């Protein structure tokens, strides 16, 4: 079940999605002793950030909605946590302004990989960078010209073939190590009774869980095909709650996967159960043999 992600050995292909069970020291400690193959931190900023007003998370039987607003302890905390971990550690950095991202990256230490989050849908007044091709290109140009770090990108869901092509072309210009697809489906709405279920932005928030799986699989698949001639790894994220879901992400081209809503709902025990289920689909093959082998007509 072990995999190599960007040259780093993981005991298995499962990890948490950034934002899920990874903000506080207690949560990170839970991940550290869980059966996940790696830990991903909450997307961090230069300083502590309170985030949006409550209630800001709600779930139902099909998934979740959140508008957390990137609450986090600040980069120094997540960097220092890297000293304690006993498995590969990915620090997620929230891409707010370019100036802040540059300053934050200066402070990132004690990590294996950086996941640059260019897709948070919940910052009031700030569009998702991943949907602005010109700005994304400019942003990456500045970052990669200043830093020689192992950086991957957390991308928003794309829906149109032309957007997949445009993003893939931008990514290929830079030494991007991996992409994580997808972040939550931005600005959805889940009702609770006759009203909204969360407070910020009039109830709009990022949608996770079962709602996301078909879109996540399509994003993994499309980027797998478009990035075939590179060594950029793909981390699948969206709608994973069983071994079968992981298997589907790997068939579409994922090297590793992240678990979000299901982890929040059920806790870190889900990693062991999902691994057990996955082993039945994988049999005596390696994950490398299965990756990308989606059958098509
Ligand atoms: O903190 C959040 O509101 C949040 C972030 Br940074 C993100 O990338 N995706 C999401 O659904 N919520």
GROMACS .gro file of C-alpha atoms and ligand atoms in nm:
model
  309
    1UNK     CA    1   0.000   0.000   0.000
    2UNK     CA    2   0.303   0.230   0.016
    3UNK     CA    3   0.346   0.503  -0.244
    4UNK     CA    4   0.607   0.751  -0.350
    5UNK     CA    5   0.467   1.104  -0.366
    6UNK     CA    6   0.707   1.354  -0.523
    7UNK     CA    7   0.991   1.122  -0.422
    8UNK     CA    8   0.873   1.099  -0.060
    9UNK     CA    9   0.780   0.754   0.071
   10UNK     CA   10   0.436   0.728   0.230
   11UNK     CA   11   0.335   0.412   0.418
   12UNK     CA   12   0.000   0.440   0.239
   13UNK     CA   13  -0.180   0.675   0.003
   14UNK     CA   14  -0.427   0.828   0.251
   15UNK     CA   15  -0.408   1.166   0.423
   16UNK     CA   16  -0.643   1.431   0.554
   17UNK     CA   17  -0.761   1.716   0.333
   18UNK     CA   18  -0.627   2.052   0.444
   19UNK     CA   19  -0.873   2.219   0.679
   20UNK     CA   20  -1.007   1.890   0.810
   21UNK     CA   21  -0.885   1.780   1.154
   22UNK     CA   22  -0.557   1.969   1.122
   23UNK     CA   23  -0.590   2.316   1.274
   24UNK     CA   24  -0.503   2.261   1.640
   25UNK     CA   25  -0.216   2.075   1.806
   26UNK     CA   26  -0.461   1.811   1.939
   27UNK     CA   27  -0.600   1.747   1.592
   28UNK     CA   28  -0.254   1.723   1.436
   29UNK     CA   29  -0.147   1.485   1.714
   30UNK     CA   30  -0.449   1.268   1.631
   31UNK     CA   31  -0.339   1.255   1.268
   32UNK     CA   32   0.017   1.182   1.375
   33UNK     CA   33  -0.086   0.863   1.557
   34UNK     CA   34  -0.357   0.766   1.305
   35UNK     CA   35  -0.309   0.526   1.016
   36UNK     CA   36  -0.288   0.807   0.757
   37UNK     CA   37   0.018   0.798   0.533
   38UNK     CA   38   0.082   1.171   0.576
   39UNK     CA   39  -0.041   1.484   0.754
   40UNK     CA   40  -0.159   1.804   0.582
   41UNK     CA   41  -0.184   2.123   0.789
   42UNK     CA   42  -0.463   2.378   0.784
   43UNK     CA   43  -0.393   2.644   0.522
   44UNK     CA   44  -0.189   2.899   0.709
   45UNK     CA   45  -0.121   3.268   0.684
   46UNK     CA   46   0.164   3.480   0.817
   47UNK     CA   47  -0.018   3.545   1.146
   48UNK     CA   48  -0.300   3.386   1.348
   49UNK     CA   49  -0.636   3.432   1.172
   50UNK     CA   50  -0.974   3.409   1.343
   51UNK     CA   51  -1.176   3.326   1.031
   52UNK     CA   52  -1.544   3.392   0.960
   53UNK     CA   53  -1.834   3.419   1.202
   54UNK     CA   54  -2.017   3.112   1.343
   55UNK     CA   55  -2.199   2.897   1.252
   56UNK     CA   56  -1.959   2.826   0.968
   57UNK     CA   57  -1.980   2.447   0.918
   58UNK     CA   58  -2.278   2.219   0.866
   59UNK     CA   59  -2.315   1.865   0.735
   60UNK     CA   60  -2.591   1.630   0.628
   61UNK     CA   61  -2.606   1.274   0.497
   62UNK     CA   62  -2.468   1.373   0.155
   63UNK     CA   63  -2.187   1.607   0.249
   64UNK     CA   64  -2.094   1.937   0.406
   65UNK     CA   65  -2.089   2.312   0.362
   66UNK     CA   66  -1.827   2.538   0.518
   67UNK     CA   67  -1.726   2.898   0.523
   68UNK     CA   68  -1.449   2.882   0.779
   69UNK     CA   69  -1.257   3.177   0.634
   70UNK     CA   70  -0.912   3.022   0.676
   71UNK     CA   71  -0.891   3.027   1.056
   72UNK     CA   72  -0.540   2.918   1.153
   73UNK     CA   73  -0.266   2.953   1.414
   74UNK     CA   74  -0.016   3.120   1.181
   75UNK     CA   75   0.277   2.979   0.986
   76UNK     CA   76   0.513   2.966   1.282
   77UNK     CA   77   0.288   2.718   1.465
   78UNK     CA   78   0.254   2.484   1.164
   79UNK     CA   79   0.626   2.504   1.091
   80UNK     CA   80   0.711   2.413   1.450
   81UNK     CA   81   0.465   2.125   1.444
   82UNK     CA   82   0.685   1.969   1.177
   83UNK     CA   83   0.945   1.899   1.447
   84UNK     CA   84   0.710   1.652   1.624
   85UNK     CA   85   0.559   1.455   1.341
   86UNK     CA   86   0.649   1.095   1.271
   87UNK     CA   87   0.527   1.078   0.911
   88UNK     CA   88   0.550   1.299   0.600
   89UNK     CA   89   0.409   1.646   0.663
   90UNK     CA   90   0.263   1.881   0.404
   91UNK     CA   91   0.224   2.243   0.510
   92UNK     CA   92  -0.065   2.414   0.335
   93UNK     CA   93  -0.011   2.784   0.272
   94UNK     CA   94  -0.311   3.004   0.196
   95UNK     CA   95  -0.258   3.226  -0.103
   96UNK     CA   96  -0.412   3.558  -0.002
   97UNK     CA   97  -0.212   3.859  -0.127
   98UNK     CA   98   0.112   3.789  -0.311
   99UNK     CA   99   0.304   3.994  -0.052
  100UNK     CA  100   0.167   3.789   0.235
  101UNK     CA  101   0.231   3.460   0.054
  102UNK     CA  102   0.592   3.558  -0.009
  103UNK     CA  103   0.641   3.651   0.356
  104UNK     CA  104   0.468   3.332   0.474
  105UNK     CA  105   0.684   3.113   0.253
  106UNK     CA  106   0.994   3.268   0.412
  107UNK     CA  107   0.883   3.119   0.745
  108UNK     CA  108   0.790   2.770   0.626
  109UNK     CA  109   1.029   2.517   0.778
  110UNK     CA  110   1.029   2.150   0.888
  111UNK     CA  111   0.804   2.021   0.612
  112UNK     CA  112   0.828   1.767   0.329
  113UNK     CA  113   0.603   1.944   0.078
  114UNK     CA  114   0.412   2.271   0.056
  115UNK     CA  115   0.055   2.275  -0.073
  116UNK     CA  116  -0.017   2.626  -0.196
  117UNK     CA  117  -0.391   2.679  -0.168
  118UNK     CA  118  -0.503   2.888  -0.466
  119UNK     CA  119  -0.868   2.792  -0.429
  120UNK     CA  120  -1.022   2.900  -0.099
  121UNK     CA  121  -1.381   3.001  -0.181
  122UNK     CA  122  -1.455   3.162   0.154
  123UNK     CA  123  -1.255   3.482   0.185
  124UNK     CA  124  -1.506   3.764   0.173
  125UNK     CA  125  -1.431   3.998  -0.115
  126UNK     CA  126  -1.151   3.781  -0.255
  127UNK     CA  127  -1.207   3.571  -0.568
  128UNK     CA  128  -1.052   3.226  -0.602
  129UNK     CA  129  -0.709   3.271  -0.761
  130UNK     CA  130  -0.737   2.941  -0.945
  131UNK     CA  131  -1.021   3.079  -1.158
  132UNK     CA  132  -0.822   3.379  -1.284
  133UNK     CA  133  -0.574   3.239  -1.535
  134UNK     CA  134  -0.381   3.563  -1.588
  135UNK     CA  135  -0.345   3.628  -1.217
  136UNK     CA  136  -0.258   3.265  -1.140
  137UNK     CA  137   0.021   3.273  -1.397
  138UNK     CA  138   0.156   3.602  -1.260
  139UNK     CA  139   0.137   3.470  -0.904
  140UNK     CA  140   0.325   3.149  -0.982
  141UNK     CA  141   0.583   3.340  -1.182
  142UNK     CA  142   0.664   3.558  -0.880
  143UNK     CA  143   0.670   3.268  -0.635
  144UNK     CA  144   0.881   3.029  -0.840
  145UNK     CA  145   1.126   3.303  -0.936
  146UNK     CA  146   1.193   3.370  -0.565
  147UNK     CA  147   1.170   3.027  -0.402
  148UNK     CA  148   1.316   2.690  -0.477
  149UNK     CA  149   1.074   2.494  -0.258
  150UNK     CA  150   0.880   2.172  -0.316
  151UNK     CA  151   0.549   2.336  -0.397
  152UNK     CA  152   0.222   2.184  -0.517
  153UNK     CA  153  -0.110   2.356  -0.584
  154UNK     CA  154  -0.452   2.296  -0.435
  155UNK     CA  155  -0.685   2.375  -0.722
  156UNK     CA  156  -1.055   2.456  -0.740
  157UNK     CA  157  -1.287   2.232  -0.940
  158UNK     CA  158  -1.291   2.306  -1.313
  159UNK     CA  159  -1.578   2.214  -1.540
  160UNK     CA  160  -1.493   2.307  -1.896
  161UNK     CA  161  -1.227   2.132  -2.109
  162UNK     CA  162  -1.073   2.464  -2.212
  163UNK     CA  163  -1.011   2.555  -1.849
  164UNK     CA  164  -0.834   2.225  -1.781
  165UNK     CA  165  -0.610   2.291  -2.080
  166UNK     CA  166  -0.536   2.649  -1.979
  167UNK     CA  167  -0.450   2.556  -1.621
  168UNK     CA  168  -0.234   2.263  -1.731
  169UNK     CA  169  -0.039   2.493  -1.964
  170UNK     CA  170   0.024   2.740  -1.681
  171UNK     CA  171   0.130   2.466  -1.440
  172UNK     CA  172   0.375   2.322  -1.691
  173UNK     CA  173   0.564   2.652  -1.705
  174UNK     CA  174   0.678   2.612  -1.343
  175UNK     CA  175   0.846   2.341  -1.134
  176UNK     CA  176   0.517   2.244  -0.967
  177UNK     CA  177   0.564   1.912  -0.783
  178UNK     CA  178   0.202   1.804  -0.744
  179UNK     CA  179  -0.156   1.922  -0.771
  180UNK     CA  180  -0.439   1.845  -0.533
  181UNK     CA  181  -0.778   1.831  -0.703
  182UNK     CA  182  -1.029   1.940  -0.589
  183UNK     CA  183  -1.101   2.196  -0.320
  184UNK     CA  184  -1.466   2.227  -0.216
  185UNK     CA  185  -1.728   2.330  -0.474
  186UNK     CA  186  -1.733   2.704  -0.408
  187UNK     CA  187  -2.036   2.904  -0.308
  188UNK     CA  188  -2.296   2.632  -0.285
  189UNK     CA  189  -2.602   2.647  -0.063
  190UNK     CA  190  -2.738   2.384   0.175
  191UNK     CA  191  -3.060   2.464   0.357
  192UNK     CA  192  -3.142   2.379   0.717
  193UNK     CA  193  -3.515   2.388   0.772
  194UNK     CA  194  -3.645   2.697   0.593
  195UNK     CA  195  -3.316   2.882   0.613
  196UNK     CA  196  -2.948   2.877   0.541
  197UNK     CA  197  -2.726   2.643   0.742
  198UNK     CA  198  -2.422   2.869   0.793
  199UNK     CA  199  -2.390   3.241   0.865
  200UNK     CA  200  -2.116   3.395   0.646
  201UNK     CA  201  -2.185   3.522   0.292
  202UNK     CA  202  -2.562   3.486   0.325
  203UNK     CA  203  -2.526   3.110   0.370
  204UNK     CA  204  -2.299   3.038   0.071
  205UNK     CA  205  -2.005   2.809   0.128
  206UNK     CA  206  -1.775   2.537  -0.005
  207UNK     CA  207  -1.947   2.203  -0.061
  208UNK     CA  208  -1.773   1.877   0.029
  209UNK     CA  209  -1.863   1.509   0.053
  210UNK     CA  210  -2.067   1.288  -0.180
  211UNK     CA  211  -2.178   1.593  -0.381
  212UNK     CA  212  -1.819   1.633  -0.502
  213UNK     CA  213  -1.707   1.287  -0.610
  214UNK     CA  214  -1.802   1.289  -0.981
  215UNK     CA  215  -1.647   1.633  -1.025
  216UNK     CA  216  -1.334   1.536  -0.831
  217UNK     CA  217  -1.287   1.220  -1.039
  218UNK     CA  218  -1.327   1.418  -1.361
  219UNK     CA  219  -1.066   1.670  -1.245
  220UNK     CA  220  -0.820   1.394  -1.151
  221UNK     CA  221  -0.879   1.223  -1.483
  222UNK     CA  222  -0.848   1.535  -1.699
  223UNK     CA  223  -0.531   1.656  -1.529
  224UNK     CA  224  -0.382   1.306  -1.536
  225UNK     CA  225  -0.417   1.305  -1.914
  226UNK     CA  226  -0.298   1.662  -1.961
  227UNK     CA  227   0.007   1.623  -1.733
  228UNK     CA  228   0.108   1.276  -1.855
  229UNK     CA  229   0.434   1.402  -2.005
  230UNK     CA  230   0.546   1.559  -1.674
  231UNK     CA  231   0.644   1.416  -1.336
  232UNK     CA  232   0.374   1.614  -1.154
  233UNK     CA  233   0.185   1.389  -0.911
  234UNK     CA  234  -0.189   1.418  -0.857
  235UNK     CA  235  -0.353   1.401  -0.515
  236UNK     CA  236  -0.722   1.323  -0.549
  237UNK     CA  237  -0.966   1.486  -0.309
  238UNK     CA  238  -1.344   1.482  -0.312
  239UNK     CA  239  -1.613   1.246  -0.190
  240UNK     CA  240  -1.389   0.978  -0.041
  241UNK     CA  241  -1.541   0.770   0.236
  242UNK     CA  242  -1.467   0.411   0.133
  243UNK     CA  243  -1.195   0.193  -0.017
  244UNK     CA  244  -1.393   0.186  -0.341
  245UNK     CA  245  -1.380   0.568  -0.359
  246UNK     CA  246  -1.001   0.565  -0.318
  247UNK     CA  247  -0.971   0.294  -0.583
  248UNK     CA  248  -1.173   0.508  -0.827
  249UNK     CA  249  -0.948   0.811  -0.767
  250UNK     CA  250  -0.639   0.594  -0.834
  251UNK     CA  251  -0.792   0.449  -1.152
  252UNK     CA  252  -0.845   0.808  -1.269
  253UNK     CA  253  -0.479   0.892  -1.203
  254UNK     CA  254  -0.429   0.985  -0.838
  255UNK     CA  255  -0.104   0.893  -0.663
  256UNK     CA  256  -0.245   0.971  -0.319
  257UNK     CA  257  -0.581   1.090  -0.187
  258UNK     CA  258  -0.715   1.324   0.078
  259UNK     CA  259  -1.019   1.274   0.298
  260UNK     CA  260  -1.218   1.577   0.410
  261UNK     CA  261  -1.585   1.570   0.504
  262UNK     CA  262  -1.583   1.202   0.598
  263UNK     CA  263  -1.287   1.258   0.832
  264UNK     CA  264  -1.465   1.548   1.001
  265UNK     CA  265  -1.779   1.337   1.041
  266UNK     CA  266  -1.620   1.013   1.165
  267UNK     CA  267  -1.274   1.095   1.304
  268UNK     CA  268  -0.929   0.955   1.232
  269UNK     CA  269  -1.040   0.591   1.274
  270UNK     CA  270  -1.166   0.613   0.915
  271UNK     CA  271  -0.811   0.574   0.775
  272UNK     CA  272  -0.769   0.216   0.900
  273UNK     CA  273  -1.113   0.110   0.782
  274UNK     CA  274  -1.070   0.266   0.436
  275UNK     CA  275  -0.723   0.109   0.396
  276UNK     CA  276  -0.867  -0.228   0.479
  277UNK     CA  277  -1.140  -0.185   0.219
  278UNK     CA  278  -0.892  -0.059  -0.038
  279UNK     CA  279  -0.673  -0.367   0.000
  280UNK     CA  280  -0.961  -0.579  -0.130
  281UNK     CA  281  -0.979  -0.380  -0.453
  282UNK     CA  282  -0.602  -0.367  -0.500
  283UNK     CA  283  -0.539  -0.737  -0.433
  284UNK     CA  284  -0.178  -0.832  -0.497
  285UNK     CA  285  -0.115  -0.546  -0.742
  286UNK     CA  286   0.079  -0.231  -0.650
  287UNK     CA  287  -0.098   0.105  -0.661
  288UNK     CA  288   0.141   0.200  -0.944
  289UNK     CA  289  -0.003  -0.076  -1.158
  290UNK     CA  290  -0.358   0.051  -1.110
  291UNK     CA  291  -0.295   0.423  -1.143
  292UNK     CA  292  -0.459   0.577  -1.448
  293UNK     CA  293  -0.588   0.242  -1.575
  294UNK     CA  294  -0.947   0.361  -1.611
  295UNK     CA  295  -1.121   0.154  -1.879
  296UNK     CA  296  -1.286   0.360  -2.152
  297UNK     CA  297  -1.503   0.265  -2.450
  298LIG     O1  298  -1.100   2.789   0.561
  298LIG     C1  299  -1.186   2.778   0.471
  298LIG     O2  300  -1.291   2.844   0.469
  298LIG     C2  301  -1.164   2.689   0.356
  298LIG     C3  302  -1.048   2.686   0.284
  298LIG    BR1  303  -0.896   2.782   0.331
  298LIG     C4  304  -1.042   2.607   0.166
  298LIG     O3  305  -0.940   2.600   0.093
  298LIG     N1  306  -1.151   2.537   0.130
  298LIG     C5  307  -1.266   2.538   0.203
  298LIG     O4  308  -1.364   2.472   0.167
  298LIG     N2  309  -1.270   2.615   0.317
   0.00000   0.00000   0.00000
